[in-house]
Short mmCIF file of C-alpha atoms in Angstrom, two decimals:
data_model
loop_
_atom_site.label_atom_id
_atom_site.label_comp_id
_atom_site.label_asym_id
_atom_site.label_seq_id
_atom_site.Cartn_x
_atom_site.Cartn_y
_atom_site.Cartn_z
CA MET A 21 73.25 87.60 106.96
CA THR A 22 72.45 84.88 109.27
CA SER A 23 73.39 81.72 107.40
CA THR A 24 75.30 79.08 109.54
CA THR A 25 78.06 78.90 106.88
CA PRO A 26 79.16 82.38 105.80
CA THR A 27 79.30 82.90 101.92
CA LEU A 28 82.65 84.01 100.82
CA GLY A 29 83.92 86.35 98.02
CA TRP A 30 87.30 87.02 96.71
CA LEU A 31 88.25 90.08 94.77
CA GLY A 32 91.73 90.08 93.02
CA THR A 33 93.49 86.95 91.73
CA GLY A 34 97.03 88.22 91.02
CA ARG A 35 99.97 86.11 92.03
CA MET A 36 99.26 86.54 95.74
CA GLY A 37 95.52 86.59 95.49
CA ALA A 38 95.43 83.39 93.42
CA ALA A 39 97.58 81.44 95.95
CA MET A 40 95.40 82.71 98.88
CA VAL A 41 91.97 81.88 97.33
CA GLY A 42 93.45 78.57 96.38
CA ARG A 43 94.03 77.75 100.03
CA LEU A 44 90.36 78.38 100.80
CA LEU A 45 89.17 76.32 97.82
CA ASP A 46 91.53 73.43 98.73
CA ALA A 47 89.93 73.47 102.21
CA GLY A 48 86.51 72.99 100.71
CA HIS A 49 85.10 76.42 100.96
CA ALA A 50 82.82 77.74 98.28
CA VAL A 51 84.11 81.05 97.01
CA ARG A 52 82.73 83.54 94.54
CA VAL A 53 85.75 85.04 92.57
CA TRP A 54 86.24 88.26 90.54
CA ASN A 55 89.24 89.57 88.85
CA ARG A 56 89.76 92.55 86.48
CA THR A 57 90.99 90.19 83.83
CA ARG A 58 88.50 87.34 83.90
CA ALA A 59 90.80 84.87 82.24
CA LYS A 60 93.02 84.89 85.27
CA ALA A 61 90.16 83.80 87.50
CA GLU A 62 88.79 81.21 85.16
CA PRO A 63 91.05 78.43 86.37
CA PHE A 64 89.47 78.54 89.76
CA ALA A 65 86.11 77.41 88.24
CA GLY A 66 87.59 74.00 87.83
CA ARG A 67 88.47 74.00 91.62
CA GLY A 68 85.04 74.70 92.74
CA ALA A 69 84.90 78.52 92.63
CA THR A 70 82.11 80.60 91.03
CA VAL A 71 83.64 83.15 88.73
CA VAL A 72 81.61 86.27 88.38
CA ASP A 73 81.64 89.09 85.81
CA SER A 74 81.36 92.15 88.11
CA ILE A 75 82.50 93.26 91.52
CA THR A 76 78.91 93.94 92.51
CA GLU A 77 78.10 90.19 92.21
CA LEU A 78 80.17 89.77 95.38
CA ALA A 79 78.01 92.34 97.26
CA GLY A 80 75.73 89.67 98.58
CA CYS A 81 78.52 87.58 100.23
CA ASP A 82 78.93 87.61 104.06
CA ILE A 83 82.67 88.08 103.91
CA VAL A 84 84.69 89.37 100.89
CA PHE A 85 88.52 89.29 100.81
CA VAL A 86 90.42 91.81 98.72
CA MET A 87 93.95 91.58 97.34
CA VAL A 88 95.06 94.45 95.11
CA SER A 89 98.29 96.28 94.46
CA THR A 90 97.92 99.83 95.58
CA SER A 91 96.03 102.16 97.72
CA ASP A 92 94.30 103.64 94.62
CA ASP A 93 93.30 100.21 93.55
CA LEU A 94 91.78 99.57 97.01
CA ARG A 95 89.60 102.72 96.78
CA GLN A 96 88.57 102.03 93.24
CA VAL A 97 87.36 98.44 93.81
CA LEU A 98 85.55 99.24 96.91
CA LEU A 99 84.30 102.80 96.67
CA GLY A 100 84.63 103.65 92.88
CA GLU A 101 82.03 103.36 90.23
CA GLY A 102 80.96 99.70 90.12
CA GLY A 103 82.79 99.07 93.43
CA LEU A 104 81.91 96.53 96.11
CA LEU A 105 80.34 99.12 98.55
CA ALA A 106 78.81 101.39 95.78
CA THR A 107 75.93 99.16 94.78
CA GLY A 108 72.64 101.01 94.35
CA ASP A 109 70.43 98.18 95.70
CA GLY A 110 71.67 98.15 99.29
CA ARG A 111 73.42 94.77 99.04
CA ARG A 112 76.76 94.92 100.83
CA PRO A 113 78.97 92.26 102.47
CA GLY A 114 78.97 91.99 106.30
CA VAL A 115 82.81 92.08 106.55
CA VAL A 116 85.47 93.27 104.01
CA VAL A 117 88.87 91.76 104.63
CA ASP A 118 91.68 93.61 102.77
CA CYS A 119 94.92 91.69 102.59
CA SER A 120 96.71 94.18 100.36
CA THR A 121 99.70 96.31 101.52
CA VAL A 122 98.30 99.92 101.41
CA SER A 123 98.77 103.06 103.40
CA ALA A 124 97.27 103.56 106.85
CA GLU A 125 95.58 106.71 105.57
CA MET A 126 93.83 104.78 102.66
CA SER A 127 92.84 102.01 105.07
CA ALA A 128 91.27 104.51 107.56
CA GLU A 129 89.43 106.22 104.70
CA VAL A 130 87.98 103.02 103.39
CA ARG A 131 87.29 101.73 106.85
CA ALA A 132 85.31 104.92 107.74
CA ALA A 133 83.21 104.68 104.47
CA ALA A 134 82.60 100.92 105.05
CA THR A 135 81.43 101.63 108.61
CA ASP A 136 79.01 104.36 107.51
CA LEU A 137 77.42 101.86 105.16
CA GLY A 138 77.12 99.11 107.81
CA THR A 139 80.11 96.97 106.74
CA GLU A 140 82.89 95.86 108.99
CA PHE A 141 86.25 96.36 107.63
CA LEU A 142 89.25 94.23 108.62
CA ALA A 143 92.85 95.04 107.50
CA ALA A 144 94.73 91.83 107.23
CA PRO A 145 97.98 92.19 105.12
CA VAL A 146 99.98 89.02 104.51
CA SER A 147 103.65 88.12 104.66
CA GLY A 148 104.88 85.50 102.23
CA ASN A 149 105.29 85.14 98.45
CA PRO A 150 102.90 83.00 96.36
CA HIS A 151 104.95 79.84 96.92
CA VAL A 152 104.96 80.34 100.64
CA VAL A 153 101.21 81.01 100.68
CA ALA A 154 100.68 77.82 98.65
CA GLU A 155 102.59 75.79 101.14
CA GLY A 156 100.44 77.23 104.00
CA ALA A 157 103.24 78.94 105.58
CA ALA A 158 102.16 82.66 105.24
CA CYS A 159 101.70 85.05 108.17
CA LEU A 160 98.84 87.45 108.45
CA VAL A 161 98.45 90.31 110.86
CA ALA A 162 94.94 91.84 111.34
CA SER A 163 93.33 94.94 112.77
CA GLY A 164 89.80 96.16 113.08
CA GLU A 165 86.84 95.50 115.41
CA GLN A 166 87.49 92.45 117.53
CA ALA A 167 84.19 90.82 116.68
CA ALA A 168 84.94 91.12 112.97
CA TYR A 169 88.30 89.57 113.56
CA ASP A 170 86.91 86.73 115.59
CA ARG A 171 84.41 85.99 112.69
CA VAL A 172 87.03 85.95 110.05
CA ARG A 173 89.94 84.33 111.87
CA PRO A 174 89.17 80.68 110.97
CA TYR A 175 89.54 81.72 107.27
CA LEU A 176 92.70 83.53 107.83
CA ALA A 177 94.09 80.50 109.64
CA THR A 178 93.27 78.42 106.54
CA ILE A 179 95.20 80.82 104.34
CA GLY A 180 98.22 81.05 106.62
CA ARG A 181 100.15 79.45 109.46
CA THR A 182 100.33 82.48 111.74
CA VAL A 183 97.50 84.93 112.38
CA VAL A 184 97.97 87.86 114.78
CA TYR A 185 95.56 90.50 115.97
CA ALA A 186 97.30 93.92 116.27
CA GLY A 187 94.61 96.29 117.37
CA ALA A 188 91.23 97.93 116.59
CA GLU A 189 92.43 100.51 113.86
CA GLU A 190 95.24 100.50 111.33
CA GLN A 191 98.11 98.87 113.43
CA SER A 192 98.35 95.90 111.07
CA ARG A 193 99.33 98.30 108.16
CA LEU A 194 102.28 99.54 110.04
CA VAL A 195 103.35 95.97 111.10
CA LYS A 196 103.42 94.89 107.43
CA LEU A 197 105.30 97.97 106.35
CA CYS A 198 107.98 97.42 109.03
CA HIS A 199 108.15 93.81 107.89
CA ASN A 200 108.82 94.89 104.30
CA LEU A 201 111.24 97.64 105.17
CA TYR A 202 113.20 94.97 107.04
CA LEU A 203 112.94 92.60 104.13
CA GLY A 204 114.39 95.12 101.72
CA MET A 205 117.26 96.01 104.23
CA MET A 206 117.98 92.37 104.69
CA VAL A 207 118.20 91.60 101.01
CA GLU A 208 120.47 94.52 100.30
CA SER A 209 122.73 93.24 103.19
CA LEU A 210 122.63 89.81 101.73
CA VAL A 211 123.65 90.86 98.07
CA GLU A 212 126.37 93.04 99.49
CA VAL A 213 128.22 90.21 101.34
CA VAL A 214 127.50 87.71 98.56
CA THR A 215 129.12 90.13 96.05
CA LEU A 216 132.22 90.73 98.33
CA ALA A 217 132.85 87.00 98.72
CA GLU A 218 132.34 86.46 94.97
CA LYS A 219 134.63 89.26 94.00
CA GLY A 220 137.26 87.70 96.30
CA GLY A 221 137.08 84.49 94.38
CA VAL A 222 134.55 82.46 96.49
CA ASP A 223 131.92 80.58 94.54
CA ARG A 224 128.48 82.07 95.03
CA ALA A 225 126.82 78.73 95.82
CA ALA A 226 129.61 77.79 98.25
CA PHE A 227 129.34 81.01 100.22
CA LEU A 228 125.52 80.67 100.48
CA GLU A 229 125.81 77.05 101.50
CA PHE A 230 128.19 78.25 104.38
CA LEU A 231 125.87 80.99 105.28
CA ASN A 232 122.85 78.87 105.40
CA GLY A 233 124.64 76.48 108.04
CA THR A 234 125.34 79.29 110.45
CA VAL A 235 123.19 81.00 113.12
CA LEU A 236 122.55 83.83 110.62
CA ALA A 237 120.62 81.43 108.46
CA SER A 238 116.86 81.86 107.71
CA ASP A 239 114.27 79.78 105.97
CA TRP A 240 113.75 82.60 103.50
CA VAL A 241 117.32 82.81 102.48
CA ARG A 242 117.53 79.03 102.23
CA LYS A 243 114.57 78.90 99.90
CA ARG A 244 115.83 81.81 97.73
CA THR A 245 119.34 80.51 97.60
CA PRO A 246 118.87 78.57 94.31
CA ASP A 247 117.38 81.74 92.62
CA LEU A 248 120.37 83.81 93.76
CA VAL A 249 122.87 81.18 92.61
CA LYS A 250 121.23 80.86 89.19
CA ARG A 251 120.38 84.61 88.88
CA ASP A 252 116.91 83.65 88.25
CA TRP A 253 114.79 86.79 88.73
CA ARG A 254 111.38 85.47 87.72
CA PRO A 255 109.21 87.45 90.13
CA THR A 256 107.76 86.49 93.40
CA PHE A 257 107.74 90.09 94.57
CA THR A 258 108.82 92.76 92.25
CA THR A 259 111.25 95.47 92.76
CA GLU A 260 108.57 98.02 91.82
CA LEU A 261 106.33 96.49 94.59
CA LEU A 262 109.08 96.79 96.95
CA ARG A 263 109.65 100.40 96.13
CA LYS A 264 106.01 101.10 96.77
CA ASP A 265 106.19 99.57 100.19
CA PHE A 266 109.30 101.63 100.92
CA ASP A 267 107.54 104.75 99.82
CA LEU A 268 104.69 103.92 102.29
CA GLY A 269 106.97 102.73 105.11
CA LEU A 270 109.34 105.81 105.03
CA GLY A 271 106.16 108.06 104.80
CA ALA A 272 104.87 106.36 107.99
CA ALA A 273 108.30 106.87 109.68
CA ARG A 274 108.43 110.53 108.67
CA ALA A 275 104.97 111.08 110.12
CA SER A 276 106.00 109.58 113.44
CA GLU A 277 109.45 111.43 113.39
CA VAL A 278 111.42 108.18 113.36
CA PRO A 279 114.77 108.36 111.62
CA MET A 280 115.43 105.49 109.17
CA PRO A 281 118.92 105.97 107.82
CA VAL A 282 119.56 102.58 106.63
CA ALA A 283 116.03 102.09 104.99
CA SER A 284 116.53 105.45 103.31
CA LEU A 285 119.74 104.33 101.66
CA VAL A 286 118.09 101.02 100.55
CA HIS A 287 115.12 103.01 99.16
CA GLN A 288 117.65 104.71 96.76
CA LEU A 289 119.31 101.51 95.87
CA ILE A 290 115.81 99.96 94.99
CA GLN A 291 115.36 103.04 92.70
CA VAL A 292 118.68 102.31 91.00
CA ALA A 293 117.62 98.68 90.36
CA ILE A 294 114.45 99.99 88.69
CA GLY A 295 116.46 102.49 86.66
CA ARG A 296 118.76 99.70 85.54
CA GLY A 297 115.73 97.75 84.10
CA HIS A 298 114.83 95.37 86.95
CA ARG A 299 111.34 96.93 87.56
CA GLU A 300 109.25 93.82 86.80
CA GLU A 301 111.84 91.31 88.07
CA ASP A 302 112.14 89.81 91.47
CA PHE A 303 113.63 92.12 94.00
CA LEU A 304 116.55 89.77 94.45
CA ALA A 305 117.67 91.37 91.21
CA MET A 306 119.23 93.98 93.57
CA TYR A 307 122.19 91.62 93.38
CA GLU A 308 122.78 92.74 89.84
CA VAL A 309 123.04 96.37 90.87
CA GLN A 310 125.60 95.55 93.71
CA ALA A 311 127.57 93.16 91.51
CA ALA A 312 127.85 95.86 88.73
CA ALA A 313 128.94 98.50 91.23
CA ALA A 314 131.75 96.06 92.34
CA ALA A 315 132.75 95.46 88.70
CA LEU A 316 132.01 91.79 89.03
CA GLY A 317 132.12 90.25 85.53
CA GLY A 318 128.84 89.55 83.83
CA ALA A 319 126.79 91.56 86.25
CA ASP A 320 123.77 93.83 85.49
CA ASP A 321 122.65 92.36 82.21
CA GLY A 322 119.04 92.48 83.47
CA GLY A 323 119.46 89.03 85.05
CA ARG A 324 119.44 87.43 81.54
CA GLY A 325 123.03 86.41 81.27
CA THR A 326 123.22 83.41 83.67
CA ARG A 327 120.01 81.49 84.11
#
């Protein structure tokens, strides 16, 4: 399409998708929005969005953003029956921007199908939980054709603070998986030292206050400290989603013959957390598993004991 102002579509308004499309709406962009459960998209109508009933109603947009949970979800919403690229009337967006965390293999499959249909495909996964996104502090890494990236970059820069171009193919997928592997390893390290200090008689809040004043501090740990102190596991990013990303990340490492001994151990500890009932809770609930293993009183009650 040749309109001066590209028309925008958004597919998927879960926790992350909702925060991201909210950034575009707050910046004054008109966006057509679809979600599998329409009720989750309805609040955006009051913020200027047009809520549509079917994915195919986004096919006429110049640029469509996608935010779904899994690789299979991505294939379904783009290539499955009733999918964005499966319309029978020839209408298809100029660019599809997928912000999900999916495998490089699925990304390449969808990219090839989109290219065959004349649609550019940009992989642009995002780092940041919904609160970080809402504050404008998210980071996005993109890969695909340079021209598609240049066209979409202003909107990515509206969604997040940092936007990085990583290459012409699936490089951004690997960057995001490396990020989430590190995130999981970091959190496991954090809950281990917190548990050790606490078992030795140090108040959890006092230890974290000390840690947050040292060179080892990070903005992320500072922001999540109140949740860890209160054992508040309301999800920003669930343990199940972290396991999915570890499955993908360790698969990528295996394909490249890169040993990942620490990540492999953390993968199993994530599985323990899921097995102990923390599947749908925030992945910081890994603290409960560590504390229970250390026989710390009151631990591993599903995060419901001290809130």
